[in-house]
Amino acid sequence: MSFTVLAIETSCDETAAAVVQLQDAPPAGGLPQLRLRSNVVHSQQDQHALYGGVVPEVASREHLAKLQGLVRQAVAPVGGLAAIDGIAVSRGPGLVGALLVGVQLAKGLALALERPWLGIHHLEGHLCAALLTERPPSFPHLALIASGGHTQFVAVRAFGDYALLGGTRDDAAGEAFDKGGKLLGLGYPAGAAVDALAQTGDPTALRLPRALPKDDAACSFSGVKSALARHLAQAGPPTPRRRADLCASLQQAICEVLVNKALRLAVRHRLPGIVVAGGVAANSLLRRLLAAGCEAAGLWHCAPPLQLCTDNAAMVGAAGALRLAAGERSAYRLSVRAR
Ligand code: KG4
Ligand code: ZN
């Protein structure tokens, strides 16, 4: 018996739908058997790039225009909406107007299909992306969530059993990539562009601050952006070659801190492996440092494929399938949450 879930994600500037199937009830303490049947994402980045950041009303209108078509596409491989046993949707944190589009469609479908629906915490979704990989992680583990809005270290003892160990005191890691990239003229969001340019740059070209070196659980990224801004104000606009060097230096400063802190926390809390999630987990240096650091420390690691790291509905479906199959439901009056 499988349980088939339609998942919806509209928390920010990605409109996404997916279908995830829970193959069997997970054995006690064992790994859930999840199968990803479809995963479609419409990125609105081009619309927002014009403004240098996400414009909430533009995001909501674009979700309204695109979501229905994406849901149709997502359910096609399982034979349409009639095959859906439940609906999972991101209910926050995120932009309220954007979240409402997804949640309202989920409620409408639940009403029409007479199926249960469930609001999912967007960050639990990120944590569950790893469960859809070929070799899903075992529990317990340390999870590093690094996205445009969040940077957190979480002890994951079992599915649904989370303890927040720490995180950023100011800017999120993705925000540091985006703000640094903006100073370097790379548009919005800039993380992937910084990553690409950094490939040919020298990461030792500019020494950017590594804040809070003695605190394993807390990080701070606002100083990285300020230091880069000060450097550019003094040195003037960079040549293309210098720009690649500055991208590599920025990337090194952010990723080194994230990976070193995650490694120290995992060891301190006796967690045998590290899972990364969120858009910044798509970063090539972060993935390299994580693999090397975990190997040296005798830890396992799991870095999901890039399309499961950035915002998507498959991750929401993974969390939703496990919770819905266990009997959890949201009430019709449940609303969205900004934070
Ligand atoms: O998880 P996500 O798609 O959305 C949020 O929930 O925030 O993360 C988006 C963030 C952006 O800040 C973006 O610049 C960053 O992830 N990002 C990257 C890379 N790809 C996306 N940062 C560094 N390197 C990348 N390759
Ligand atoms: Zn996200």
mmCIF file of C-alpha atoms and ligand atoms in Angstrom:
data_model
loop_
_atom_site.group_PDB
_atom_site.id
_atom_site.type_symbol
_atom_site.label_atom_id
_atom_site.label_comp_id
_atom_site.label_asym_id
_atom_site.label_seq_id
_atom_site.Cartn_x
_atom_site.Cartn_y
_atom_site.Cartn_z
ATOM 1 C CA MET A 1 0.000 0.000 0.000
ATOM 2 C CA SER A 2 1.407 3.385 -0.911
ATOM 3 C CA PHE A 3 0.260 6.818 0.205
ATOM 4 C CA THR A 4 0.388 9.482 -2.512
ATOM 5 C CA VAL A 5 0.834 13.138 -1.615
ATOM 6 C CA LEU A 6 0.540 16.254 -3.751
ATOM 7 C CA ALA A 7 2.865 18.945 -2.395
ATOM 8 C CA ILE A 8 2.797 22.693 -2.990
ATOM 9 C CA GLU A 9 5.461 25.333 -2.257
ATOM 10 C CA THR A 10 4.895 29.090 -2.674
ATOM 11 C CA SER A 11 6.732 30.634 0.285
ATOM 12 C CA CYS A 12 8.978 32.968 -1.688
ATOM 13 C CA ASP A 13 9.925 33.300 -5.361
ATOM 14 C CA GLU A 14 9.677 29.674 -6.466
ATOM 15 C CA THR A 15 6.270 28.285 -7.532
ATOM 16 C CA ALA A 16 6.470 24.511 -7.147
ATOM 17 C CA ALA A 17 4.423 21.306 -7.100
ATOM 18 C CA ALA A 18 5.454 17.674 -6.642
ATOM 19 C CA VAL A 19 4.085 14.212 -5.986
ATOM 20 C CA VAL A 20 5.740 12.021 -3.341
ATOM 21 C CA GLN A 21 4.701 8.459 -2.460
ATOM 22 C CA LEU A 22 5.301 6.772 0.865
ATOM 23 C CA GLN A 23 5.803 3.150 -0.149
ATOM 24 C CA ASP A 24 5.322 1.472 3.218
ATOM 25 C CA ALA A 25 4.886 2.546 6.787
ATOM 26 C CA PRO A 26 8.478 2.986 8.029
ATOM 27 C CA PRO A 27 9.623 0.185 10.347
ATOM 28 C CA ALA A 28 10.160 1.413 13.927
ATOM 29 C CA GLY A 29 13.413 3.383 13.888
ATOM 30 C CA GLY A 30 13.955 2.499 10.228
ATOM 31 C CA LEU A 31 14.133 4.619 7.127
ATOM 32 C CA PRO A 32 10.953 5.763 5.414
ATOM 33 C CA GLN A 33 10.615 4.562 1.835
ATOM 34 C CA LEU A 34 9.801 7.670 -0.161
ATOM 35 C CA ARG A 35 9.495 7.838 -3.924
ATOM 36 C CA LEU A 36 9.535 11.095 -5.835
ATOM 37 C CA ARG A 37 7.089 10.781 -8.748
ATOM 38 C CA SER A 38 7.267 14.349 -10.074
ATOM 39 C CA ASN A 39 8.894 17.642 -9.152
ATOM 40 C CA VAL A 40 8.163 20.842 -11.115
ATOM 41 C CA VAL A 41 9.476 24.293 -10.242
ATOM 42 C CA HIS A 42 8.865 27.667 -11.874
ATOM 43 C CA SER A 43 11.494 30.144 -10.720
ATOM 44 C CA GLN A 44 10.352 33.774 -10.674
ATOM 45 C CA GLN A 45 13.889 35.068 -10.384
ATOM 46 C CA ASP A 46 13.809 36.920 -13.698
ATOM 47 C CA GLN A 47 10.777 38.952 -12.595
ATOM 48 C CA HIS A 48 12.400 39.980 -9.308
ATOM 49 C CA ALA A 49 15.908 40.536 -10.702
ATOM 50 C CA LEU A 50 14.666 43.814 -12.215
ATOM 51 C CA TYR A 51 14.091 45.132 -8.688
ATOM 52 C CA GLY A 52 17.205 43.690 -7.016
ATOM 53 C CA GLY A 53 15.175 41.566 -4.583
ATOM 54 C CA VAL A 54 11.886 39.721 -4.152
ATOM 55 C CA VAL A 55 8.827 41.995 -4.491
ATOM 56 C CA PRO A 56 6.067 40.362 -2.404
ATOM 57 C CA GLU A 57 3.112 41.420 -4.547
ATOM 58 C CA VAL A 58 4.829 40.363 -7.759
ATOM 59 C CA ALA A 59 5.564 36.980 -6.126
ATOM 60 C CA SER A 60 1.915 36.447 -5.124
ATOM 61 C CA ARG A 61 0.582 37.374 -8.566
ATOM 62 C CA GLU A 62 3.067 35.082 -10.283
ATOM 63 C CA HIS A 63 2.159 32.173 -7.956
ATOM 64 C CA LEU A 64 -1.512 32.779 -8.832
ATOM 65 C CA ALA A 65 -0.713 32.711 -12.540
ATOM 66 C CA LYS A 66 1.498 29.592 -12.508
ATOM 67 C CA LEU A 67 0.495 27.274 -9.659
ATOM 68 C CA GLN A 68 -2.537 25.610 -11.203
ATOM 69 C CA GLY A 69 -0.629 24.588 -14.349
ATOM 70 C CA LEU A 70 2.246 23.218 -12.268
ATOM 71 C CA VAL A 71 -0.141 21.117 -10.163
ATOM 72 C CA ARG A 72 -1.637 19.617 -13.332
ATOM 73 C CA GLN A 73 1.871 18.799 -14.560
ATOM 74 C CA ALA A 74 2.861 17.279 -11.204
ATOM 75 C CA VAL A 75 -0.120 14.909 -10.950
ATOM 76 C CA ALA A 76 0.031 13.716 -14.590
ATOM 77 C CA PRO A 77 2.542 10.867 -13.951
ATOM 78 C CA VAL A 78 0.300 9.308 -11.261
ATOM 79 C CA GLY A 79 -2.883 9.563 -13.335
ATOM 80 C CA GLY A 80 -4.286 12.904 -12.184
ATOM 81 C CA LEU A 81 -5.783 14.345 -9.016
ATOM 82 C CA ALA A 82 -7.961 11.282 -8.376
ATOM 83 C CA ALA A 83 -4.817 9.346 -7.322
ATOM 84 C CA ILE A 84 -3.967 11.830 -4.554
ATOM 85 C CA ASP A 85 -4.419 10.615 -0.950
ATOM 86 C CA GLY A 86 -3.476 13.898 0.739
ATOM 87 C CA ILE A 87 -2.136 17.394 0.139
ATOM 88 C CA ALA A 88 0.875 19.012 1.816
ATOM 89 C CA VAL A 89 1.706 22.703 1.545
ATOM 90 C CA SER A 90 4.325 25.096 2.951
ATOM 91 C CA ARG A 91 2.551 27.270 5.533
ATOM 92 C CA GLY A 92 5.602 29.380 6.510
ATOM 93 C CA PRO A 93 7.947 30.924 7.276
ATOM 94 C CA GLY A 94 7.775 33.054 4.161
ATOM 95 C CA LEU A 95 5.960 35.931 2.479
ATOM 96 C CA VAL A 96 2.376 35.967 3.737
ATOM 97 C CA GLY A 97 0.730 36.853 0.422
ATOM 98 C CA ALA A 98 2.791 34.234 -1.398
ATOM 99 C CA LEU A 99 2.062 31.509 1.162
ATOM 100 C CA LEU A 100 -1.681 32.247 1.009
ATOM 101 C CA VAL A 101 -1.790 31.336 -2.691
ATOM 102 C CA GLY A 102 -0.420 27.837 -2.036
ATOM 103 C CA VAL A 103 -2.359 27.243 1.171
ATOM 104 C CA GLN A 104 -5.640 28.364 -0.354
ATOM 105 C CA LEU A 105 -5.229 26.065 -3.360
ATOM 106 C CA ALA A 106 -4.345 23.174 -1.013
ATOM 107 C CA LYS A 107 -7.484 23.823 1.047
ATOM 108 C CA GLY A 108 -9.632 24.092 -2.086
ATOM 109 C CA LEU A 109 -8.306 20.816 -3.473
ATOM 110 C CA ALA A 110 -8.768 19.114 -0.099
ATOM 111 C CA LEU A 111 -12.371 20.304 -0.023
ATOM 112 C CA ALA A 112 -13.134 19.239 -3.593
ATOM 113 C CA LEU A 113 -11.332 15.887 -3.457
ATOM 114 C CA GLU A 114 -12.420 15.110 0.107
ATOM 115 C CA ARG A 115 -8.832 14.395 1.097
ATOM 116 C CA PRO A 116 -6.827 15.559 4.128
ATOM 117 C CA TRP A 117 -4.396 18.429 3.859
ATOM 118 C CA LEU A 118 -1.497 19.477 6.063
ATOM 119 C CA GLY A 119 0.462 22.720 6.500
ATOM 120 C CA ILE A 120 4.220 22.028 6.644
ATOM 121 C CA HIS A 121 6.955 24.161 8.206
ATOM 122 C CA HIS A 122 9.111 25.260 5.274
ATOM 123 C CA LEU A 123 12.335 24.503 7.173
ATOM 124 C CA GLU A 124 11.181 20.979 8.022
ATOM 125 C CA GLY A 125 10.719 20.636 4.276
ATOM 126 C CA HIS A 126 14.360 21.613 3.707
ATOM 127 C CA LEU A 127 15.426 19.079 6.373
ATOM 128 C CA CYS A 128 13.466 16.337 4.573
ATOM 129 C CA ALA A 129 14.970 16.918 1.098
ATOM 130 C CA ALA A 130 17.722 14.456 2.073
ATOM 131 C CA LEU A 131 15.103 11.702 2.580
ATOM 132 C CA LEU A 132 14.495 11.743 -1.183
ATOM 133 C CA THR A 133 18.114 11.003 -2.104
ATOM 134 C CA GLU A 134 19.342 7.604 -3.287
ATOM 135 C CA ARG A 135 20.996 6.984 0.059
ATOM 136 C CA PRO A 136 18.782 8.692 2.650
ATOM 137 C CA PRO A 137 20.510 9.689 5.898
ATOM 138 C CA SER A 138 20.040 7.740 9.113
ATOM 139 C CA PHE A 139 19.103 9.302 12.450
ATOM 140 C CA PRO A 140 20.400 11.012 14.494
ATOM 141 C CA HIS A 141 22.351 13.597 12.512
ATOM 142 C CA LEU A 142 23.276 17.254 12.423
ATOM 143 C CA ALA A 143 21.501 19.322 9.779
ATOM 144 C CA LEU A 144 22.805 22.601 8.429
ATOM 145 C CA ILE A 145 20.020 24.650 6.841
ATOM 146 C CA ALA A 146 21.509 27.543 4.870
ATOM 147 C CA SER A 147 19.151 29.488 2.637
ATOM 148 C CA GLY A 148 18.362 33.068 1.676
ATOM 149 C CA GLY A 149 16.364 33.622 4.855
ATOM 150 C CA HIS A 150 17.772 31.125 7.386
ATOM 151 C CA THR A 151 21.011 29.694 8.691
ATOM 152 C CA GLN A 152 20.538 27.125 11.427
ATOM 153 C CA PHE A 153 22.277 24.130 12.946
ATOM 154 C CA VAL A 154 19.740 21.509 14.021
ATOM 155 C CA ALA A 155 20.164 18.204 15.866
ATOM 156 C CA VAL A 156 17.760 15.811 14.114
ATOM 157 C CA ARG A 157 17.204 12.883 16.453
ATOM 158 C CA ALA A 158 14.424 11.304 14.370
ATOM 159 C CA PHE A 159 11.897 12.506 11.808
ATOM 160 C CA GLY A 160 9.998 15.309 13.564
ATOM 161 C CA ASP A 161 12.363 15.421 16.561
ATOM 162 C CA TYR A 162 14.455 18.558 16.168
ATOM 163 C CA ALA A 163 16.613 20.585 18.557
ATOM 164 C CA LEU A 164 17.921 23.952 17.425
ATOM 165 C CA LEU A 165 21.620 24.104 18.344
ATOM 166 C CA GLY A 166 22.370 27.532 16.931
ATOM 167 C CA GLY A 167 22.524 29.690 13.852
ATOM 168 C CA THR A 168 23.211 33.146 12.547
ATOM 169 C CA ARG A 169 22.924 36.240 14.710
ATOM 170 C CA ASP A 170 22.312 38.542 11.766
ATOM 171 C CA ASP A 171 22.369 37.832 8.014
ATOM 172 C CA ALA A 172 21.607 34.374 6.652
ATOM 173 C CA ALA A 173 24.389 32.726 4.633
ATOM 174 C CA GLY A 174 22.430 33.116 1.384
ATOM 175 C CA GLU A 175 21.810 36.767 2.216
ATOM 176 C CA ALA A 176 25.586 37.216 2.609
ATOM 177 C CA PHE A 177 26.094 35.684 -0.856
ATOM 178 C CA ASP A 178 23.324 37.891 -2.284
ATOM 179 C CA LYS A 179 24.490 41.142 -0.660
ATOM 180 C CA GLY A 180 28.153 40.451 -1.486
ATOM 181 C CA GLY A 181 27.228 39.512 -5.044
ATOM 182 C CA LYS A 182 25.149 42.675 -5.408
ATOM 183 C CA LEU A 183 28.188 44.787 -4.401
ATOM 184 C CA LEU A 184 30.090 42.944 -7.152
ATOM 185 C CA GLY A 185 27.373 43.747 -9.703
ATOM 186 C CA LEU A 186 26.038 40.205 -10.030
ATOM 187 C CA GLY A 187 22.267 40.819 -9.815
ATOM 188 C CA TYR A 188 19.787 38.942 -7.623
ATOM 189 C CA PRO A 189 19.966 36.321 -6.236
ATOM 190 C CA ALA A 190 23.731 36.161 -6.597
ATOM 191 C CA GLY A 191 24.732 32.880 -4.892
ATOM 192 C CA ALA A 192 24.968 30.745 -8.011
ATOM 193 C CA ALA A 193 26.776 33.518 -9.945
ATOM 194 C CA VAL A 194 29.326 33.969 -7.141
ATOM 195 C CA ASP A 195 29.849 30.192 -7.151
ATOM 196 C CA ALA A 196 30.408 30.157 -10.932
ATOM 197 C CA LEU A 197 32.841 33.104 -10.982
ATOM 198 C CA ALA A 198 34.700 31.811 -7.927
ATOM 199 C CA GLN A 199 35.759 28.732 -9.929
ATOM 200 C CA THR A 200 38.520 30.768 -11.584
ATOM 201 C CA GLY A 201 39.283 33.091 -8.632
ATOM 202 C CA ASP A 202 41.868 33.062 -5.840
ATOM 203 C CA PRO A 203 40.141 32.541 -2.457
ATOM 204 C CA THR A 204 43.123 34.098 -0.619
ATOM 205 C CA ALA A 205 42.963 37.368 -2.605
ATOM 206 C CA LEU A 206 41.048 39.264 0.111
ATOM 207 C CA ARG A 207 40.897 38.183 3.733
ATOM 208 C CA LEU A 208 37.307 38.697 4.876
ATOM 209 C CA PRO A 209 36.356 38.359 8.572
ATOM 210 C CA ARG A 210 35.412 35.015 10.139
ATOM 211 C CA ALA A 211 33.247 36.217 13.040
ATOM 212 C CA LEU A 212 32.731 34.462 16.401
ATOM 213 C CA PRO A 213 35.571 31.947 15.973
ATOM 214 C CA LYS A 214 35.212 30.578 19.522
ATOM 215 C CA ASP A 215 31.452 29.993 19.397
ATOM 216 C CA ASP A 216 30.596 26.717 17.620
ATOM 217 C CA ALA A 217 26.869 27.353 17.537
ATOM 218 C CA ALA A 218 26.600 30.998 16.459
ATOM 219 C CA CYS A 219 27.653 32.692 13.251
ATOM 220 C CA SER A 220 27.523 36.252 11.958
ATOM 221 C CA PHE A 221 27.782 37.222 8.298
ATOM 222 C CA SER A 222 27.013 40.932 8.308
ATOM 223 C CA GLY A 223 30.708 41.785 8.752
ATOM 224 C CA VAL A 224 31.650 39.951 5.560
ATOM 225 C CA LYS A 225 29.457 42.238 3.479
ATOM 226 C CA SER A 226 30.669 45.395 5.258
ATOM 227 C CA ALA A 227 34.323 44.412 4.814
ATOM 228 C CA LEU A 228 33.771 43.749 1.110
ATOM 229 C CA ALA A 229 31.956 47.087 0.741
ATOM 230 C CA ARG A 230 34.856 48.916 2.475
ATOM 231 C CA HIS A 231 37.369 47.190 0.214
ATOM 232 C CA LEU A 232 35.441 48.138 -2.946
ATOM 233 C CA ALA A 233 35.074 51.736 -1.760
ATOM 234 C CA GLN A 234 38.859 51.985 -1.420
ATOM 235 C CA ALA A 235 39.960 49.902 -4.407
ATOM 236 C CA GLY A 236 37.297 51.004 -6.890
ATOM 237 C CA PRO A 237 35.407 48.791 -9.362
ATOM 238 C CA PRO A 238 37.158 45.433 -9.883
ATOM 239 C CA THR A 239 38.501 44.126 -13.198
ATOM 240 C CA PRO A 240 36.845 40.848 -14.327
ATOM 241 C CA ARG A 241 39.845 38.931 -13.005
ATOM 242 C CA ARG A 242 39.739 40.696 -9.659
ATOM 243 C CA ARG A 243 35.997 40.141 -9.475
ATOM 244 C CA ALA A 244 36.534 36.388 -9.724
ATOM 245 C CA ASP A 245 39.095 36.657 -6.901
ATOM 246 C CA LEU A 246 36.629 38.573 -4.732
ATOM 247 C CA CYS A 247 33.876 36.007 -5.431
ATOM 248 C CA ALA A 248 36.233 33.221 -4.393
ATOM 249 C CA SER A 249 37.213 35.130 -1.228
ATOM 250 C CA LEU A 250 33.574 35.810 -0.327
ATOM 251 C CA GLN A 251 32.602 32.190 -0.913
ATOM 252 C CA GLN A 252 35.564 30.932 1.122
ATOM 253 C CA ALA A 253 34.715 33.177 4.090
ATOM 254 C CA ILE A 254 31.082 32.014 4.220
ATOM 255 C CA CYS A 255 31.526 28.303 3.496
ATOM 256 C CA GLU A 256 34.556 27.791 5.731
ATOM 257 C CA VAL A 257 32.623 29.133 8.735
ATOM 258 C CA LEU A 258 29.488 27.070 7.995
ATOM 259 C CA VAL A 259 31.340 23.792 7.528
ATOM 260 C CA ASN A 260 33.775 24.241 10.430
ATOM 261 C CA LYS A 261 30.974 25.039 12.856
ATOM 262 C CA ALA A 262 28.827 22.153 11.622
ATOM 263 C CA LEU A 263 31.747 19.737 12.060
ATOM 264 C CA ARG A 264 32.524 20.943 15.587
ATOM 265 C CA LEU A 265 28.854 20.790 16.615
ATOM 266 C CA ALA A 266 28.418 17.278 15.228
ATOM 267 C CA VAL A 267 31.426 16.046 17.191
ATOM 268 C CA ARG A 268 30.425 17.902 20.371
ATOM 269 C CA HIS A 269 26.868 16.512 20.273
ATOM 270 C CA ARG A 270 28.001 13.029 19.200
ATOM 271 C CA LEU A 271 26.028 13.153 15.947
ATOM 272 C CA PRO A 272 27.555 10.698 13.457
ATOM 273 C CA GLY A 273 26.700 12.522 10.233
ATOM 274 C CA ILE A 274 25.861 15.873 8.655
ATOM 275 C CA VAL A 275 23.031 16.702 6.237
ATOM 276 C CA VAL A 276 22.991 20.012 4.365
ATOM 277 C CA ALA A 277 19.871 21.729 3.072
ATOM 278 C CA GLY A 278 18.705 25.059 1.626
ATOM 279 C CA GLY A 279 19.868 27.022 -1.391
ATOM 280 C CA VAL A 280 23.421 27.559 -0.110
ATOM 281 C CA ALA A 281 23.833 23.770 0.134
ATOM 282 C CA ALA A 282 23.983 23.915 -3.673
ATOM 283 C CA ASN A 283 27.324 25.733 -3.370
ATOM 284 C CA SER A 284 30.193 23.749 -4.867
ATOM 285 C CA LEU A 285 32.815 24.827 -2.299
ATOM 286 C CA LEU A 286 30.495 24.110 0.626
ATOM 287 C CA ARG A 287 29.925 20.608 -0.744
ATOM 288 C CA ARG A 288 33.670 20.026 -1.242
ATOM 289 C CA LEU A 289 34.593 21.299 2.241
ATOM 290 C CA LEU A 290 31.798 19.240 3.792
ATOM 291 C CA ALA A 291 32.893 16.019 2.060
ATOM 292 C CA ALA A 292 36.549 16.525 3.011
ATOM 293 C CA GLY A 293 35.802 17.661 6.579
ATOM 294 C CA CYS A 294 33.430 14.758 7.264
ATOM 295 C CA GLU A 295 35.861 12.246 5.882
ATOM 296 C CA ALA A 296 38.669 13.598 8.063
ATOM 297 C CA ALA A 297 36.419 13.572 11.150
ATOM 298 C CA GLY A 298 35.007 10.076 10.506
ATOM 299 C CA LEU A 299 31.459 11.384 9.901
ATOM 300 C CA TRP A 300 29.105 10.534 7.043
ATOM 301 C CA HIS A 301 27.516 13.344 5.042
ATOM 302 C CA CYS A 302 24.549 13.848 2.743
ATOM 303 C CA ALA A 303 24.267 16.725 0.251
ATOM 304 C CA PRO A 304 21.058 16.374 -1.805
ATOM 305 C CA PRO A 305 21.102 17.121 -5.564
ATOM 306 C CA LEU A 306 21.010 20.851 -6.312
ATOM 307 C CA GLN A 307 17.344 20.948 -7.353
ATOM 308 C CA LEU A 308 16.349 19.528 -3.950
ATOM 309 C CA CYS A 309 18.508 22.087 -2.072
ATOM 310 C CA THR A 310 16.896 25.248 -3.460
ATOM 311 C CA ASP A 311 13.163 25.786 -2.807
ATOM 312 C CA ASN A 312 11.004 22.984 -4.213
ATOM 313 C CA ALA A 313 7.798 21.103 -3.393
ATOM 314 C CA ALA A 314 9.359 17.618 -3.308
ATOM 315 C CA MET A 315 10.860 18.351 0.116
ATOM 316 C CA VAL A 316 7.457 19.536 1.378
ATOM 317 C CA GLY A 317 5.964 16.317 0.010
ATOM 318 C CA ALA A 318 8.541 14.206 1.861
ATOM 319 C CA ALA A 319 7.632 15.778 5.212
ATOM 320 C CA GLY A 320 3.933 15.773 4.273
ATOM 321 C CA ALA A 321 3.814 12.109 3.234
ATOM 322 C CA LEU A 322 5.309 10.991 6.554
ATOM 323 C CA ARG A 323 3.013 13.192 8.632
ATOM 324 C CA LEU A 324 -0.195 12.611 6.634
ATOM 325 C CA ALA A 325 0.342 8.835 6.533
ATOM 326 C CA ALA A 326 0.733 8.961 10.326
ATOM 327 C CA GLY A 327 -2.716 10.550 10.556
ATOM 328 C CA GLU A 328 -1.841 14.240 11.015
ATOM 329 C CA ARG A 329 -4.255 16.752 9.525
ATOM 330 C CA SER A 330 -4.648 20.521 9.448
ATOM 331 C CA ALA A 331 -7.941 22.161 10.308
ATOM 332 C CA TYR A 332 -9.599 24.228 7.579
ATOM 333 C CA ARG A 333 -9.070 27.397 9.664
ATOM 334 C CA LEU A 334 -5.254 26.947 9.794
ATOM 335 C CA SER A 335 -3.531 29.978 8.308
ATOM 336 C CA VAL A 336 -0.046 30.921 7.153
ATOM 337 C CA ARG A 337 2.902 32.166 9.221
ATOM 338 C CA ALA A 338 5.379 34.855 8.230
ATOM 339 C CA ARG A 339 7.998 33.600 10.709
HETATM 340 O O1 KG4 B 1 16.453 27.710 -0.099
HETATM 341 P P1 KG4 B 1 16.371 28.795 -1.110
HETATM 342 O O2 KG4 B 1 16.122 28.434 -2.540
HETATM 343 O O3 KG4 B 1 15.271 29.852 -0.723
HETATM 344 C C1 KG4 B 1 15.057 30.286 0.570
HETATM 345 O O4 KG4 B 1 14.261 29.605 1.312
HETATM 346 O O5 KG4 B 1 15.697 31.306 0.937
HETATM 347 O O6 KG4 B 1 17.744 29.628 -0.989
HETATM 348 C C2 KG4 B 1 18.024 30.727 -1.808
HETATM 349 C C3 KG4 B 1 19.430 31.214 -1.487
HETATM 350 C C4 KG4 B 1 19.781 32.528 -2.180
HETATM 351 O O7 KG4 B 1 20.354 33.395 -1.217
HETATM 352 C C5 KG4 B 1 20.812 32.103 -3.226
HETATM 353 O O8 KG4 B 1 21.737 33.122 -3.527
HETATM 354 C C6 KG4 B 1 21.472 30.928 -2.552
HETATM 355 O O9 KG4 B 1 20.413 30.253 -1.911
HETATM 356 N N1 KG4 B 1 22.149 30.026 -3.496
HETATM 357 C C7 KG4 B 1 23.485 29.809 -3.493
HETATM 358 C C8 KG4 B 1 23.763 28.930 -4.562
HETATM 359 N N2 KG4 B 1 22.585 28.630 -5.176
HETATM 360 C C9 KG4 B 1 21.608 29.305 -4.503
HETATM 361 N N3 KG4 B 1 24.441 30.295 -2.683
HETATM 362 C C10 KG4 B 1 25.712 29.905 -2.936
HETATM 363 N N4 KG4 B 1 26.057 29.076 -3.940
HETATM 364 C C11 KG4 B 1 25.130 28.558 -4.769
HETATM 365 N N5 KG4 B 1 25.489 27.736 -5.760
HETATM 366 ZN ZN ZN B 2 13.729 27.722 1.486
#
